[in-house]
PDB file of C-alpha atoms in Angstrom:
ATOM      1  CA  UNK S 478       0.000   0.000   0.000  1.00 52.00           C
ATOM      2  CA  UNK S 479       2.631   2.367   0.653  1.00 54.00           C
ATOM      3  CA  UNK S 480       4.129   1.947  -3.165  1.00 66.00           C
ATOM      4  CA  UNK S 481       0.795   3.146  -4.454  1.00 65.00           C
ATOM      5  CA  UNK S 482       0.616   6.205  -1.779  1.00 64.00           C
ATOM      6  CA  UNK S 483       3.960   7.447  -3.047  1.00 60.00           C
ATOM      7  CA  UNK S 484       3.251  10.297  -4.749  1.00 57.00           C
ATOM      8  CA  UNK S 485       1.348  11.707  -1.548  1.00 61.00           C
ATOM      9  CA  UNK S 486       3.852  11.224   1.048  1.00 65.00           C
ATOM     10  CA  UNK S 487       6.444  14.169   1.766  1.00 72.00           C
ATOM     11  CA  UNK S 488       9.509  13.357  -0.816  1.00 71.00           C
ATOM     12  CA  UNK S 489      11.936  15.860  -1.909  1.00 73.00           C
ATOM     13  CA  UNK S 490      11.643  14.809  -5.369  1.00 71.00           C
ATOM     14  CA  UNK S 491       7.598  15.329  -5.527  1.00 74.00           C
ATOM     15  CA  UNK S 492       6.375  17.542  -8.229  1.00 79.00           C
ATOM     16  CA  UNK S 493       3.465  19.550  -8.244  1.00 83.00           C
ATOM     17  CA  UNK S 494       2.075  17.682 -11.396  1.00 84.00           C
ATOM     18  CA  UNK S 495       2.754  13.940  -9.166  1.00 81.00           C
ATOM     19  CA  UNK S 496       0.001  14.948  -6.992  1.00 83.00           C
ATOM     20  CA  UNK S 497      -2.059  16.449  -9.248  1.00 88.00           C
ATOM     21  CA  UNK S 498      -1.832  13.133 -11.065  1.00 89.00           C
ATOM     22  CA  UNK S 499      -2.653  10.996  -7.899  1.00 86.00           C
ATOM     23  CA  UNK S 500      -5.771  13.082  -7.229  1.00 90.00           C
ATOM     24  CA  UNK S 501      -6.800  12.400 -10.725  1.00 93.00           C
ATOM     25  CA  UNK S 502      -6.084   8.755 -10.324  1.00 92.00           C
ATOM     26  CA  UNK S 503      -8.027   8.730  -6.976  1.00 92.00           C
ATOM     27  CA  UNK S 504     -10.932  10.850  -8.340  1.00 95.00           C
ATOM     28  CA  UNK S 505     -11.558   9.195 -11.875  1.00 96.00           C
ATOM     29  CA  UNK S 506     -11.870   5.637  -9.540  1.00 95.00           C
ATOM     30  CA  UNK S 507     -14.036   6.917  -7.746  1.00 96.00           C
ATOM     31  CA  UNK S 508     -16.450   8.550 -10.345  1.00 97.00           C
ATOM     32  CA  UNK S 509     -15.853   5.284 -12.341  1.00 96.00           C
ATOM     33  CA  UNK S 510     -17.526   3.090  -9.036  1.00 96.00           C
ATOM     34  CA  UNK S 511     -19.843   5.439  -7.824  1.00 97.00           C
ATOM     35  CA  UNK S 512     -20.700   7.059 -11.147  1.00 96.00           C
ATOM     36  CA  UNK S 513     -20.741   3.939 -12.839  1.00 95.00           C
ATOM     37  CA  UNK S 514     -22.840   2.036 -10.235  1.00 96.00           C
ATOM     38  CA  UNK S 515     -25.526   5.423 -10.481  1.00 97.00           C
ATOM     39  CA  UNK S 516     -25.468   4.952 -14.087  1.00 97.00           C
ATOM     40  CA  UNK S 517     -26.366   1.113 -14.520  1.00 96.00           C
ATOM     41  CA  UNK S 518     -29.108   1.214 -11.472  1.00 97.00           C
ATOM     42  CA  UNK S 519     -30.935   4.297 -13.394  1.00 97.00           C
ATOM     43  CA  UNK S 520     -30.819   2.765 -16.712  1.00 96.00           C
ATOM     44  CA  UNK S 521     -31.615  -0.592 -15.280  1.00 95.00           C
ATOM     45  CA  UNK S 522     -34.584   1.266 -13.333  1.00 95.00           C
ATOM     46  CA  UNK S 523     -35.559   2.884 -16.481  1.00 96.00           C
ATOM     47  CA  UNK S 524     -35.648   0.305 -18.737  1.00 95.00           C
ATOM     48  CA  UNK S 525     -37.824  -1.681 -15.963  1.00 93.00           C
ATOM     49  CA  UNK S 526     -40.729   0.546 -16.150  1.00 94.00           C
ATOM     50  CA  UNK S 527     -40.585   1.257 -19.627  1.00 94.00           C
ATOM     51  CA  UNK S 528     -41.148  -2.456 -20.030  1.00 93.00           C
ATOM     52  CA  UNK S 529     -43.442  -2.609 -17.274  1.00 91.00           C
ATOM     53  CA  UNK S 530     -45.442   0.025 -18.856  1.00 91.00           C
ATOM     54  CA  UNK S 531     -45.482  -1.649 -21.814  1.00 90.00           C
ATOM     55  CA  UNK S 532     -46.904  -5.054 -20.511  1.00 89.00           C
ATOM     56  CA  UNK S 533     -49.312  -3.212 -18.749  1.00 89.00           C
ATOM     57  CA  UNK S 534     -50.688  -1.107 -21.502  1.00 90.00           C
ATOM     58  CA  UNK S 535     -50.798  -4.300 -23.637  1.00 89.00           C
ATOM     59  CA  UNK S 536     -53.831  -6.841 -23.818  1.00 87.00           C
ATOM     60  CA  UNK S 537     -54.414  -9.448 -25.833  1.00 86.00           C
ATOM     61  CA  UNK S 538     -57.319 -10.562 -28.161  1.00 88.00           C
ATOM     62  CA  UNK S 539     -58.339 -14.054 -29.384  1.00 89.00           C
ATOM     63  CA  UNK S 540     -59.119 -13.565 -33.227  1.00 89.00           C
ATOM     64  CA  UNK S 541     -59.818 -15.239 -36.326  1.00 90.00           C
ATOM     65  CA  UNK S 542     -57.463 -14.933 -39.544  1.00 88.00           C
ATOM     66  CA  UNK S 543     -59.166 -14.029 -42.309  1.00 86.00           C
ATOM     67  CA  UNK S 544     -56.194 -15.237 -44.775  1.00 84.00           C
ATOM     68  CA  UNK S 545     -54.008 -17.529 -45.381  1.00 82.00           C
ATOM     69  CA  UNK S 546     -50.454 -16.700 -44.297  1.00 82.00           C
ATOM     70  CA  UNK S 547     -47.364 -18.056 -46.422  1.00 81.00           C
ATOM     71  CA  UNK S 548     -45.271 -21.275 -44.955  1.00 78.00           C
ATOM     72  CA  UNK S 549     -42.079 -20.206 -43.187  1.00 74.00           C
ATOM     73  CA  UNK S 550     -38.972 -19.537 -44.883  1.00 68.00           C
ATOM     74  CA  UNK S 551     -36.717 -22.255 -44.819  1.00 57.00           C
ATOM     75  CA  UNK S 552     -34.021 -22.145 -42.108  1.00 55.00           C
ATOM     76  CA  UNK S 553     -35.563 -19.079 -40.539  1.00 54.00           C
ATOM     77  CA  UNK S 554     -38.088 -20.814 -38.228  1.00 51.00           C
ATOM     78  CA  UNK S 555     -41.374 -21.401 -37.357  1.00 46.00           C
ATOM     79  CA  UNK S 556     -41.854 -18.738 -35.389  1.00 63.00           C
ATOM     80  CA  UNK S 557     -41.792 -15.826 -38.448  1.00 76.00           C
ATOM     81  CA  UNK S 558     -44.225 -13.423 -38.149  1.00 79.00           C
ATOM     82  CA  UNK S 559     -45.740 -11.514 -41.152  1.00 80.00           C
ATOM     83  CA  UNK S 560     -48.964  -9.129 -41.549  1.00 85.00           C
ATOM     84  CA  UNK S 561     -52.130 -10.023 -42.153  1.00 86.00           C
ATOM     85  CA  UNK S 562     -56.053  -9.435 -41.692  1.00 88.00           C
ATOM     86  CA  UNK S 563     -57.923 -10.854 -38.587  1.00 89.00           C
ATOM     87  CA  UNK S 564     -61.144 -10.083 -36.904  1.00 89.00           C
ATOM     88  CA  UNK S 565     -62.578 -10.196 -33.341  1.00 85.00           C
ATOM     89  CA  UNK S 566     -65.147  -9.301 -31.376  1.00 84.00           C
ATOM     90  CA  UNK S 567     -64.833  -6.374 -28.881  1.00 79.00           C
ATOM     91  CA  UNK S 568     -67.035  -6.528 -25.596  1.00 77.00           C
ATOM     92  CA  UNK S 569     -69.602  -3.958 -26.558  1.00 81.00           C
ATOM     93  CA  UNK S 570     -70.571  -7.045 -29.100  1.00 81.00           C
ATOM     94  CA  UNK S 571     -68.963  -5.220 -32.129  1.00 83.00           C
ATOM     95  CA  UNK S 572     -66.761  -6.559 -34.872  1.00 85.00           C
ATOM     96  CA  UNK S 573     -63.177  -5.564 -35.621  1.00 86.00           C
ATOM     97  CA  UNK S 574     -60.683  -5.981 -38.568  1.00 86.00           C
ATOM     98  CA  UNK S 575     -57.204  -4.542 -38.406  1.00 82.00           C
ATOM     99  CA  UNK S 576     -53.783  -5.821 -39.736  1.00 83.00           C
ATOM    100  CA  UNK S 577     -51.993  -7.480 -37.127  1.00 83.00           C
ATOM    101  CA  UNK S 578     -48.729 -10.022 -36.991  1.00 80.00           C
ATOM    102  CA  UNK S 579     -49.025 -13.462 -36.741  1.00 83.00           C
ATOM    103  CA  UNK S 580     -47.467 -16.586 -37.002  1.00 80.00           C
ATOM    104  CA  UNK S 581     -46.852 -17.452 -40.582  1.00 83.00           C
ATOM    105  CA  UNK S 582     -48.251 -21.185 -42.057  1.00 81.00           C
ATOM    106  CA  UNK S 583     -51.724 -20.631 -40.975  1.00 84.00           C
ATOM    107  CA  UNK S 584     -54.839 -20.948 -42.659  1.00 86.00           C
ATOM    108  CA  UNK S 585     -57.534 -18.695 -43.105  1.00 86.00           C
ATOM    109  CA  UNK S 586     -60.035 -19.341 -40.082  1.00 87.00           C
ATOM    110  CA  UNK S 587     -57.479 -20.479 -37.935  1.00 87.00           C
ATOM    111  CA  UNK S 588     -57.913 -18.896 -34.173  1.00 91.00           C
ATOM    112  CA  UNK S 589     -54.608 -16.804 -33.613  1.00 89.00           C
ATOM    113  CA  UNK S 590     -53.742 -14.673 -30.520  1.00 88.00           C
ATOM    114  CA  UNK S 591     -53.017 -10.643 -31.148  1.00 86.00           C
ATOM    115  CA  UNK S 592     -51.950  -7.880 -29.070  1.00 86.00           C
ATOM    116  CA  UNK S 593     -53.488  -4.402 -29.094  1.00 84.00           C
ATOM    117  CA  UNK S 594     -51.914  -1.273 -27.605  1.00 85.00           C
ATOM    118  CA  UNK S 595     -54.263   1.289 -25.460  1.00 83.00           C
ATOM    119  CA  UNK S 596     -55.306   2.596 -28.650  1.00 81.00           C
ATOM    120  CA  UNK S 597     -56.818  -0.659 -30.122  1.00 77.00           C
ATOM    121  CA  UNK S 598     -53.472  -0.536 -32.444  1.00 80.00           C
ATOM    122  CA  UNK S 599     -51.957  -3.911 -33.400  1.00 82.00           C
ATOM    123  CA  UNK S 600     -48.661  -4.468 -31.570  1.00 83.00           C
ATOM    124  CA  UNK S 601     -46.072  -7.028 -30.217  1.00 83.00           C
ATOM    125  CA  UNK S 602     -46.734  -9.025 -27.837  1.00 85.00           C
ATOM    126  CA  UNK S 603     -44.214  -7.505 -24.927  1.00 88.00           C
ATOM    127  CA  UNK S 604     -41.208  -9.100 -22.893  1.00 89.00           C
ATOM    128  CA  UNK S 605     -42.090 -11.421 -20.509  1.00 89.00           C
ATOM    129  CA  UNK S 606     -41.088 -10.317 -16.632  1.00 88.00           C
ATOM    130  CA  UNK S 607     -38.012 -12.725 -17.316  1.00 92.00           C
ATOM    131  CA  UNK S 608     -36.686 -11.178 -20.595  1.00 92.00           C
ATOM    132  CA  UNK S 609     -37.337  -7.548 -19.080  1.00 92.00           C
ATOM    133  CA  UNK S 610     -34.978  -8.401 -16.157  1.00 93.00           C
ATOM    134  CA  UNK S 611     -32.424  -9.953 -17.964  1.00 95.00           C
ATOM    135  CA  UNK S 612     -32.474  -6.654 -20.787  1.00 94.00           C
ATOM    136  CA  UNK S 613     -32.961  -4.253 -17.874  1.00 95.00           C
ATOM    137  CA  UNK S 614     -29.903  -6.181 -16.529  1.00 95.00           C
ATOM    138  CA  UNK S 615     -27.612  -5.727 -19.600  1.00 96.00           C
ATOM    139  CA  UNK S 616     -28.549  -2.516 -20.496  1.00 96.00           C
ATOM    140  CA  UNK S 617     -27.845  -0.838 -16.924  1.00 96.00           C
ATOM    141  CA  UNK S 618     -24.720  -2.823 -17.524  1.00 97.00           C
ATOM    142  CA  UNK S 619     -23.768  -1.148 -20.526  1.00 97.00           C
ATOM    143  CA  UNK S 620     -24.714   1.845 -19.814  1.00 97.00           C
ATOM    144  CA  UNK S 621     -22.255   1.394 -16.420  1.00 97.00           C
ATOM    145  CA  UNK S 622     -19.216   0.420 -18.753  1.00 97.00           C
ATOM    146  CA  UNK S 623     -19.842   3.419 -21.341  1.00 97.00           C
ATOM    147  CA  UNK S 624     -19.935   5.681 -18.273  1.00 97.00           C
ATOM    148  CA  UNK S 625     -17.048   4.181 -16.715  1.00 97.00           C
ATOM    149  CA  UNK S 626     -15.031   4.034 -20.129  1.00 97.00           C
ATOM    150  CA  UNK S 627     -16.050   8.184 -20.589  1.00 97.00           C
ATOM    151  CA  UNK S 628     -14.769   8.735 -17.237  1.00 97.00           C
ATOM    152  CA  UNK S 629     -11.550   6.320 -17.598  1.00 97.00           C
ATOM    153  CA  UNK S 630     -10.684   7.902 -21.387  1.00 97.00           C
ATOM    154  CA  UNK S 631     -10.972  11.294 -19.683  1.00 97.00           C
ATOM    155  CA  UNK S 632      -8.643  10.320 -16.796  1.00 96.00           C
ATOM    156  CA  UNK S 633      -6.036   9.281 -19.360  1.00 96.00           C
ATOM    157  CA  UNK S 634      -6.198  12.600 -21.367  1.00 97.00           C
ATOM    158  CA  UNK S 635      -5.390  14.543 -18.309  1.00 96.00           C
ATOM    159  CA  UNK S 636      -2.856  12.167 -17.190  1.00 94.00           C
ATOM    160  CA  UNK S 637      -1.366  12.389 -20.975  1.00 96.00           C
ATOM    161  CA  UNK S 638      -1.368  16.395 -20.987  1.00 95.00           C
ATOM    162  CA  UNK S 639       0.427  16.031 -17.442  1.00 93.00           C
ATOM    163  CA  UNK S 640       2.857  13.395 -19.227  1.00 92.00           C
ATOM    164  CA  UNK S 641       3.419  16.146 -21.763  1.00 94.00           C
ATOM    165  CA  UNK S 642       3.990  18.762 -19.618  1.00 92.00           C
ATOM    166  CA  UNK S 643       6.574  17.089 -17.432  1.00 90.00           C
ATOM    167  CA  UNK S 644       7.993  15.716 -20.689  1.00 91.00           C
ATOM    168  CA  UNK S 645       8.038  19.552 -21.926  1.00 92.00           C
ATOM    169  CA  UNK S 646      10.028  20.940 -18.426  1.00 89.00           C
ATOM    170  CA  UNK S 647      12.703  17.984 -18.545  1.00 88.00           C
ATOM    171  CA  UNK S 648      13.466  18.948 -22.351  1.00 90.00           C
ATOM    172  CA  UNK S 649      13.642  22.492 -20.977  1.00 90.00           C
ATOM    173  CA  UNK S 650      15.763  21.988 -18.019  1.00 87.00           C
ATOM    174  CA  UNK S 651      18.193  19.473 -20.093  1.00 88.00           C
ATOM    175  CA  UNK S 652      18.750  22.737 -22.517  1.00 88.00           C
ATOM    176  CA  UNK S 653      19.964  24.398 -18.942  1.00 87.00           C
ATOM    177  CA  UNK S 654      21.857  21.907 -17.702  1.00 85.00           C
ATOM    178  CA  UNK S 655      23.262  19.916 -20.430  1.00 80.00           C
ATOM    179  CA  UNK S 656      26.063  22.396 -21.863  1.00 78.00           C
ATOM    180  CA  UNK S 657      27.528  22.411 -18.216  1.00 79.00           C
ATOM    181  CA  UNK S 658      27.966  18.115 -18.337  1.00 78.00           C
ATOM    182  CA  UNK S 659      31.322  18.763 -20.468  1.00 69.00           C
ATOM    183  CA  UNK S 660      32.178  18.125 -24.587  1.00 65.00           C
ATOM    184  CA  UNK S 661      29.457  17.658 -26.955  1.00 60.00           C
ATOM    185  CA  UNK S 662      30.193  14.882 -29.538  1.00 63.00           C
ATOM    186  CA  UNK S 663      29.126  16.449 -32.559  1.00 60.00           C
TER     187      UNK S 663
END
């Protein structure tokens, strides 16, 4: 512990700029945990209730296709979706048609499942609670690296315009000092 302490102790051969460049050190880690900790949870917060809004704004209605969809593509899957026209029954007792998604490979009076918005709008159906915790997870993660990668990038430009500096004064005090070290070779 005391090697990394060094440039705060009393030494007669501390600079100004080595503690300047430990307090950057020491501050930049600790934006990068605390900032990047505050980062993640808010994102990961965020993300929750936008998908808990969603799921909760969502309903879905049993309908009947009025086409046929195509087969699936081959290698894709069986679970493609593609547009087409289905009809239901709200609970007022009156009939809907709108364009919604679903499954292709079906025939035309096949029972299919859609999902409406607020608005009566076809939608997706959204994230189950499991897939919203797992992206709420990864997101709040990213967005925890990207804020601890801004804050670590920034360190290391400060710490390079300190490298310069001290690089600049050595170069300056050599042209002071080294005519006095004796002959010069060239």
């Amino acid at each position: 512990m005391r090697k990394r302490l060094w440039r705060l102790r009393s030494n007669p051969l501390r600079r100004h700029d080595d503690v300047v460049e430990a307090w950057i050190v020491l501050v930049v880690g600790a934006v990068i945990l605390v900032g990047g900790a505050l980062a993640g949870f808010v994102t990961s917060h965020a993300a929750d209730e936008a998908f808990s809004a969603q799921r909760t704004e969502r309903h879905s209605v049993r309908a009947v296709l009025l086409t046929d969809t195509p087969s699936p593509t081959a290698g894709v899957g069986s679970r493609d979706l593609i547009k087409a026209k289905v009809r239901w029954t709200t609970a007022d007792g009156t009939g809907r048609t709108v364009s919604a998604l679903v499954n292709t490979g079906r025939k035309a009076g096949s029972k299919v499942v859609v999902w409406l918005d607020s608005a009566g709008n076809s939608t997706i159906e959204p994230p189950s609670s499991k897939e919203t915790t797992l992206e709420s997870a990864v997101l709040g993660l990213t967005a925890a690296l990207a804020f601890a990668g801004l804050a670590f990038g920034t360190g290391a430009a400060a710490r390079y315009r300190l490298d310069r500096r001290r690089i600049d004064s050595w170069g300056t005090e050599w042209d002071l000092v080294g005519p006095s070290w004796g002959r010069k070779t060239s």
